[in-house]
Structure formats: C-alpha cells, structure tokens
Coordinates of C-alpha atoms and ligand atoms in Angstrom, one line a residue:
M972 CA 0.0 0.0 0.0
E973 CA 1.4 3.4 -0.8
A974 CA 0.9 6.3 1.5
Q975 CA 1.7 10.0 0.9
C976 CA 3.3 11.0 4.2
S977 CA 6.2 12.7 5.8
L978 CA 8.5 10.5 7.8
Y979 CA 9.2 11.2 11.4
R980 CA 11.9 9.6 13.5
V981 CA 10.4 8.2 16.7
C982 CA 13.4 6.2 17.8
P983 CA 15.0 7.7 21.0
N984 CA 18.4 6.4 19.6
P985 CA 20.3 9.7 18.7
S986 CA 22.7 7.8 16.5
V987 CA 20.0 7.2 14.0
P988 CA 20.0 10.3 11.7
L989 CA 16.9 12.5 11.8
I990 CA 14.7 11.6 9.0
R991 CA 11.9 14.1 9.5
S992 CA 11.5 15.6 6.1
P993 CA 9.1 15.3 3.1
N994 CA 12.0 15.9 0.7
H995 CA 14.4 13.1 1.7
L996 CA 15.3 10.0 -0.2
L997 CA 15.5 7.4 2.5
L998 CA 17.2 4.0 2.1
L999 CA 16.4 2.0 5.2
K1000 CA 18.4 -1.2 5.8
L1001 CA 16.0 -3.7 7.1
P1002 CA 17.2 -5.0 10.5
S1003 CA 15.7 -8.4 9.9
P1004 CA 13.5 -10.1 7.2
N1005 CA 10.5 -10.1 9.4
Y1006 CA 10.0 -6.4 8.9
S1007 CA 7.4 -5.7 6.3
R1008 CA 8.3 -3.3 3.4
S1009 CA 6.1 -0.9 1.7
I1010 CA 6.9 1.9 -0.7
V1011 CA 6.0 5.2 0.8
R1012 CA 6.1 8.2 -1.5
T1013 CA 6.7 11.5 0.2
N1014 CA 5.6 14.6 -1.6
H1015 CA 8.9 14.8 -3.5
P1016 CA 8.8 12.8 -6.7
Y1017 CA 12.3 11.3 -6.3
S1018 CA 12.0 10.4 -2.7
H1019 CA 10.6 6.9 -2.6
S1020 CA 11.3 5.5 0.8
V1021 CA 11.4 2.0 2.1
C1022 CA 9.2 2.6 5.1
L1023 CA 9.6 0.2 8.0
R1024 CA 5.9 0.7 8.8
E1025 CA 6.2 -0.9 12.2
N1026 CA 9.0 1.6 13.0
I1027 CA 8.1 4.9 11.6
A1028 CA 5.5 7.4 12.5
C1029 CA 3.9 8.3 9.3
R1030 CA 1.7 11.3 9.2
K1031 CA -0.7 12.2 6.4
N1032 CA -2.5 15.5 6.5
G1033 CA -1.7 15.8 10.2
Q1034 CA -3.3 12.4 10.9
M1035 CA -1.0 9.8 12.4
I1036 CA -1.5 6.7 10.3
V1037 CA 1.3 4.5 11.7
N1038 CA 3.0 4.7 15.1
A1039 CA 5.9 2.6 16.4
S1040 CA 9.5 2.8 17.7
L1041 CA 12.3 2.9 15.1
E1042 CA 15.1 0.4 15.2
G1043 CA 17.7 -0.5 12.6
E1044 CA 20.1 1.5 10.5
V1045 CA 19.1 4.4 8.4
S1046 CA 21.2 5.7 5.5
R1047 CA 19.9 8.4 3.4
S1048 CA 20.8 10.6 0.5
V1049 CA 19.2 14.0 0.4
I1050 CA 18.7 16.7 -2.2
R1051 CA 20.5 19.6 -0.6
K1052 CA 18.7 22.9 -0.2
K1053 CA 20.1 25.1 -2.8
K1054 CA 21.7 28.6 -2.3
L1055 CA 20.6 31.3 -4.8
A1056 CA 22.1 34.6 -5.9
V1057 CA 19.4 36.8 -7.4
F1058 CA 20.5 39.7 -9.7
V1059 CA 18.2 42.7 -10.0
S1060 CA 18.2 46.2 -11.5
G1061 CA 14.6 47.3 -11.1
G1062 CA 11.5 46.9 -9.0
G1063 CA 12.3 43.4 -8.0
S1064 CA 8.8 41.8 -8.3
N1065 CA 10.2 38.6 -9.7
F1066 CA 12.7 38.4 -6.9
R1067 CA 9.9 39.0 -4.4
S1068 CA 7.9 36.2 -5.9
I1069 CA 10.8 33.8 -5.7
H1070 CA 11.7 34.9 -2.1
E1071 CA 8.1 34.4 -0.9
A1072 CA 7.9 31.0 -2.6
S1073 CA 11.1 30.0 -0.8
L1074 CA 9.6 31.0 2.5
E1075 CA 6.4 29.1 1.7
G1076 CA 8.4 26.0 1.0
L1077 CA 7.5 26.0 -2.7
I1078 CA 11.1 26.4 -3.7
Y1079 CA 13.7 24.2 -2.0
G1080 CA 16.2 27.0 -2.0
E1081 CA 17.2 30.2 -0.3
T1082 CA 18.2 33.6 -1.7
V1083 CA 21.4 34.1 0.2
V1084 CA 22.6 37.2 -1.7
V1085 CA 21.3 39.8 -4.1
V1086 CA 23.5 41.4 -6.7
T1087 CA 22.6 44.7 -8.4
N1088 CA 24.1 47.5 -10.5
R1089 CA 21.7 50.0 -8.9
S1090 CA 22.0 50.1 -5.2
G1091 CA 18.8 52.1 -4.8
C1092 CA 16.6 50.0 -6.9
G1093 CA 13.4 48.3 -5.6
G1094 CA 14.9 44.9 -5.6
A1095 CA 17.8 45.9 -3.5
E1096 CA 15.5 47.8 -1.1
Y1097 CA 13.3 44.7 -0.7
A1098 CA 16.4 42.6 0.0
R1099 CA 17.5 44.9 2.8
T1100 CA 14.0 44.6 4.4
K1101 CA 14.5 40.8 4.5
N1102 CA 18.1 41.0 5.7
V1103 CA 19.5 39.6 2.5
P1104 CA 23.0 40.9 1.8
V1105 CA 23.2 43.2 -1.3
I1106 CA 26.4 43.4 -3.3
L1107 CA 27.1 45.8 -6.2
F1108 CA 28.3 44.6 -9.6
P1109 CA 29.8 45.8 -11.8
K1110 CA 32.1 48.7 -10.8
T1111 CA 30.9 51.8 -12.7
K1112 CA 31.2 55.6 -12.3
D1113 CA 27.7 55.5 -10.7
E1114 CA 28.6 52.6 -8.5
P1115 CA 32.4 53.0 -7.7
H1116 CA 32.1 50.4 -4.9
G1117 CA 31.0 47.8 -7.4
L1118 CA 33.0 44.5 -7.6
S1119 CA 35.0 43.4 -10.5
A1120 CA 34.1 40.2 -12.3
S1121 CA 36.8 38.2 -10.5
E1122 CA 35.8 39.6 -7.2
L1123 CA 32.2 38.7 -7.9
V1124 CA 33.1 35.1 -8.7
A1125 CA 35.1 34.8 -5.5
T1126 CA 32.3 36.4 -3.4
L1127 CA 29.6 34.1 -4.8
G1128 CA 31.9 31.2 -4.1
N1129 CA 32.2 32.3 -0.5
F1130 CA 28.4 32.3 -0.4
E1131 CA 28.5 28.7 -1.8
I1132 CA 26.0 29.7 -4.6
D1133 CA 24.4 26.9 -6.6
F1134 CA 22.3 29.0 -9.0
I1135 CA 22.3 32.5 -10.3
I1136 CA 18.8 33.9 -11.0
L1137 CA 18.7 37.0 -13.2
A1138 CA 15.5 38.9 -12.4
G1139 CA 15.4 42.1 -14.3
Y1140 CA 19.2 42.6 -14.3
L1141 CA 20.2 44.8 -17.1
K1142 CA 23.9 44.4 -17.5
L1143 CA 25.7 41.8 -19.6
I1144 CA 27.0 38.9 -17.5
P1145 CA 30.7 38.5 -18.2
L1146 CA 32.1 35.3 -19.6
E1147 CA 34.2 34.7 -16.4
L1148 CA 30.9 34.3 -14.4
I1149 CA 29.3 32.2 -17.1
Q1150 CA 32.2 29.8 -17.1
A1151 CA 32.3 29.6 -13.3
Y1152 CA 28.5 28.8 -13.2
S1153 CA 28.0 26.6 -16.3
K1154 CA 24.4 25.7 -16.9
S1155 CA 23.6 27.4 -13.6
I1156 CA 22.6 30.9 -14.6
V1157 CA 19.0 31.6 -15.8
N1158 CA 17.3 34.7 -17.0
I1159 CA 13.7 35.8 -17.5
H1160 CA 12.9 37.9 -20.6
P1161 CA 9.4 39.4 -21.2
S1162 CA 8.9 38.1 -24.8
L1163 CA 8.7 34.8 -26.6
L1164 CA 12.4 34.5 -27.6
P1165 CA 14.0 34.5 -30.0
A1166 CA 11.6 37.2 -31.0
F1167 CA 12.1 40.7 -29.5
G1168 CA 15.4 39.9 -27.7
G1169 CA 19.0 41.0 -27.7
K1170 CA 20.8 44.3 -27.0
G1171 CA 18.3 47.1 -26.6
Y1172 CA 15.4 44.9 -25.8
Y1173 CA 14.5 45.3 -22.1
G1174 CA 11.6 46.5 -20.0
M1175 CA 8.9 48.5 -21.8
K1176 CA 11.0 48.6 -25.0
V1177 CA 10.2 44.9 -25.5
H1178 CA 6.4 45.4 -25.0
K1179 CA 6.3 48.4 -27.3
A1180 CA 8.1 46.5 -30.0
V1181 CA 5.7 43.5 -29.7
I1182 CA 2.6 45.8 -30.0
D1183 CA 4.1 47.8 -32.9
S1184 CA 4.8 44.5 -34.7
G1185 CA 1.1 43.4 -34.6
A1186 CA 2.0 40.2 -32.9
R1187 CA -1.1 38.5 -31.4
F1188 CA 0.8 36.7 -28.7
S1189 CA 3.6 37.4 -26.3
G1190 CA 4.8 36.0 -23.0
P1191 CA 7.8 35.3 -20.7
T1192 CA 10.8 33.2 -21.7
I1193 CA 13.2 31.7 -19.1
H1194 CA 16.5 30.6 -20.6
L1195 CA 20.0 29.6 -19.7
V1196 CA 22.5 32.5 -19.9
D1197 CA 25.4 32.4 -22.4
E1198 CA 27.8 35.2 -23.3
H1199 CA 25.3 37.1 -25.5
F1200 CA 22.0 38.8 -24.6
D1201 CA 19.0 36.4 -24.8
T1202 CA 20.7 33.6 -27.0
G1203 CA 21.0 30.9 -24.3
R1204 CA 19.0 27.6 -24.4
I1205 CA 15.3 28.2 -23.8
L1206 CA 14.0 26.4 -20.7
A1207 CA 10.4 27.5 -20.3
Q1208 CA 7.9 29.8 -21.9
R1209 CA 4.3 30.8 -21.3
V1210 CA 1.9 32.5 -23.8
V1211 CA -0.4 35.5 -23.2
P1212 CA -2.6 37.2 -25.7
V1213 CA -1.9 40.7 -27.1
L1214 CA -5.3 42.5 -27.2
A1215 CA -6.3 44.8 -30.0
N1216 CA -6.3 47.9 -27.8
D1217 CA -3.4 47.0 -25.6
A1218 CA -1.0 49.8 -24.6
A1219 CA 2.5 48.6 -23.7
E1220 CA 1.7 49.0 -20.0
D1221 CA -1.3 46.6 -20.4
L1222 CA 0.7 44.0 -22.1
A1223 CA 3.6 44.5 -19.6
A1224 CA 1.3 43.8 -16.6
R1225 CA -0.2 40.7 -18.3
V1226 CA 3.2 39.3 -19.1
L1227 CA 4.6 40.1 -15.6
K1228 CA 1.9 38.3 -13.9
E1229 CA 2.8 35.2 -15.9
E1230 CA 6.5 35.8 -15.2
H1231 CA 5.9 35.5 -11.5
R1232 CA 4.2 32.1 -11.8
L1233 CA 6.7 30.7 -14.3
Y1234 CA 9.8 31.8 -12.5
V1235 CA 8.7 30.2 -9.2
E1236 CA 7.9 27.0 -11.1
V1237 CA 11.3 27.0 -12.9
V1238 CA 13.4 27.9 -9.9
A1239 CA 11.6 25.2 -7.9
A1240 CA 12.6 22.7 -10.6
L1241 CA 16.2 23.9 -10.5
C1242 CA 16.4 23.4 -6.8
D1243 CA 14.7 20.0 -7.0
E1244 CA 17.3 18.9 -9.6
R1245 CA 14.5 18.3 -12.1
I1246 CA 16.3 19.7 -15.1
V1247 CA 17.0 17.1 -17.8
W1248 CA 19.3 17.8 -20.8
R1249 CA 18.1 16.3 -24.1
A1250 CA 20.7 14.8 -26.4
D1251 CA 20.6 17.9 -28.6
G1252 CA 21.4 20.2 -25.7
V1253 CA 17.8 21.4 -25.0
P1254 CA 17.0 21.6 -21.3
L1255 CA 13.7 20.1 -20.2
I1256 CA 11.9 20.1 -16.9
R1257 CA 10.8 16.9 -15.2
S1258 CA 7.3 17.3 -13.8
K1259 CA 7.1 17.3 -10.0
E1260 CA 3.7 15.5 -10.1
N1261 CA 4.6 12.9 -12.7
P1262 CA 8.3 12.2 -12.8
N1263 CA 7.8 10.4 -16.1
E1264 CA 6.7 13.6 -17.8
L1265 CA 9.1 16.1 -19.3
Y1266 CA 8.2 19.4 -20.7
Ligands
LIG2012 N1 25.6 37.3 -20.8 C1 24.3 37.6 -20.6 N2 24.0 38.6 -19.8 C2 22.6 39.0 -19.6 C3 21.6 38.3 -20.3 C4 22.0 37.3 -21.2 O1 21.1 36.6 -21.9 N3 23.3 37.0 -21.3 N4 20.3 38.7 -20.2 C5 20.1 40.1 -19.7 C6 18.7 40.5 -19.5 N5 18.2 41.0 -20.7 C7 17.2 40.3 -21.4 O2 16.6 39.4 -20.9 C8 18.7 42.2 -21.3 C9 19.1 43.2 -20.4 C10 19.6 44.4 -20.9 C11 19.8 44.6 -22.3 C12 20.4 45.9 -22.8 O3 20.3 46.1 -24.0 N6 21.0 46.6 -21.9 C13 21.5 47.9 -22.2 C14 21.9 48.7 -21.0 C15 20.6 48.9 -20.2 C16 20.9 49.7 -18.9 O4 22.0 49.6 -18.4 O5 20.0 50.4 -18.4 C17 22.8 47.7 -23.0 O6 23.6 46.8 -22.7 O7 23.1 48.6 -23.8 C18 19.4 43.6 -23.1 C19 18.9 42.4 -22.7 C20 21.0 40.3 -18.4 N7 22.3 40.0 -18.7
LIG2013 N1 15.6 41.9 -21.0 C1 15.4 41.9 -19.6 C2 14.1 42.4 -19.2 O1 13.5 43.2 -19.8 N2 13.6 41.9 -18.0 C3 12.4 42.2 -17.5 O2 12.5 43.3 -16.6 C4 11.3 43.2 -15.7 C5 11.9 43.2 -14.3 O3 10.8 43.3 -13.4 P1 11.0 43.1 -11.8 O4 12.2 43.9 -11.4 O5 9.7 43.6 -11.2 O6 11.2 41.6 -11.6 C6 10.6 41.9 -16.0 O7 9.5 42.1 -16.8 C7 11.7 41.1 -16.8 O8 11.1 40.2 -17.7

C-alpha cells in the first residue's frame, strides 16, 4: 500500500539520523527479514522510501497513520537545499515572488545574496528589508564600490552559490561568471524568444516592439544564460494574448503576472534537480507531479 506521508523519527536512539522531512530520499536497511516493506512516497517525486511501517510514525495531512518505535540502520541521500544569488536592476517583483515562494516551501532553495548594478533599486531595497546581503556589480562611475568580475566570482563562491537567477538585471553577465557557473545561470525575458530579444530589448521597450509588430501573442521566456544577450537555451515559456487595444503597459502587466508564476515553477525545478538535458542540448523540466513527464 502506498501512502503519501512525511517520515518522522520516533526512535530515541540519537545515533539514527533524523529523517523528518518530506524531501528526503531514504534508504532503510531492514534489520531483519520479518519487517514488512512498503513503498512510501513522500511529496517529493524522487523520494521513494522503504518505510519500516512498524518503525516509523507516518503522518498524512496531520493524521498519524502508523506509530511505532524505530530500530535498525538508516542511511539516506538528500537533495540539498540550494543557495541562490538573485540579480536585480529594477522593481524586484520577480525576486519578491521567488523569495516568498522559498519562505512558503514551494522552492527548496534560499536567496542568500542579491546582486545589483543599482544600489537604490526596488529589488535591493526589498532585499534589505529581508536582511538579505546586497552586493554591487559591476564597478561603474555611478557605483564606484561595485565589484570586478573576478571579485564577484570569489564572493559568490564564498556564499556557496548553486544557481544565479537574473530577475530584471540589465547588464551583460561576463564570460568569467558564465564559465564559473556553467548551466547554472538563468534569466527571464518578457517576450517569446528568439523574437524581440537582444541588446536594446529590455523592459517596456520589449512590449512596445511587440505591439508595434502586430504580434497576437507574447509571454515570458526563461533561458540559460550564455555570453550574449538572450541567446541561451530556452528552458520555459508561457503565452499570453496581445489584445487589439493594448497599450504597452497593459501587455507588460499581463506578461509580468505570468512571469511570477513561471519563475517560481522553474526555480523550484532547478532546486529540486529536475532539469534534464536532451541529447541535442535542449534543457527540459521533469514534472514534480509525474516524474515520467518532461516538458
Ligand atoms: N551574458 C548575458 N547577460 C545577460 C543576459 C543574457 O542573456 N546573457 N540577459 C540580460 C537580461 N536582458 C534580457 O533578458 C537584457 C538586459 C539588458 C539589455 C540591454 O540592452 N541593456 C543595455 C543597458 C541597459 C541599462 O544599463 O539600463 C545595453 O547593454 O546597452 C538587453 C537584454 C541580463 N544579462
Ligand atoms: N531583457 C530583460 C528584461 O526586460 N527583463 C524584464 O524586466 C522586468 C523586471 O521586473 P522586476 O524587477 O519587477 O522583476 C521583468 O518584466 C523582466 O522580464
């Protein structure tokens, strides 16, 4: 019988590692053949656990469904909680969505540092209210205290960053950082790339170009970052309609709402290690609900 439950350690023996988590892959060595086995799926698609039902308290929706004392060895491999660096230049609404989703447990990762080229922007101000460190990059005449590329690489290394999330960041990411974080830097762009992307295409300029073109659809694209603007491998897109009487602001608001949803979904997949690379180099996302489904 399968049960959706989180596993709680009930054994008083402190040498047995804590196994209370819905996101752990647990491999329990059966202490003797007379223990029954059943596969218990926690709510993480990869974590199937051999659950010594006589030994583990399983709780489903707060209701204790099995209760016993734990004996035997437990060895486990876990998907480590990821550390994120979020890069911003503007209002920071995408960063806020990602940060709130982390706090709600929808993203198995934590924003440990924010990087910006504009120390007074909304994203940096929000980070300060949440006690997230803010560092400046690059060094410019407006931001003379900004880091160099090599200083940034070293600093992010000290933070033990797993993924870099560009969220409205408007400067070109240097090759040195791209090489240091291969396949680990993503960006969100407010059009259906490759259309309306590249140097000069950012913010409202993108939405104005979409409307002027007569395009009937637009939407956010999330892509891996390479050394050029907006040419990295596409990871996810969503489509929104362009209405006949849309002003650029109307379209921007419609796209931004979809950006917030899509970025949380994609960052959650990154942190869950659910990115799969197709043989031709296209990155796909493995569904959380159905691990056999890629999209
Ligand atoms: N190496 C990369 N760096 C960045 C990428 C990328 O794909 N590869 N994406 C951008 C974000 N972006 C589009 O998604 C983007 C941002 C800015 C520009 C642009 O033309 N910027 C202007 C300067 C704007 C300013 O400083 O106010 C410019 O460079 O002239 C285009 C696309 C983030 N970095
Ligand atoms: N080419 C890059 C670009 O235009 N990025 C766009 O800047 C906005 C940032 O909003 P936010 O600061 O509220 O997240 C977002 O719409 C994002 O797609």
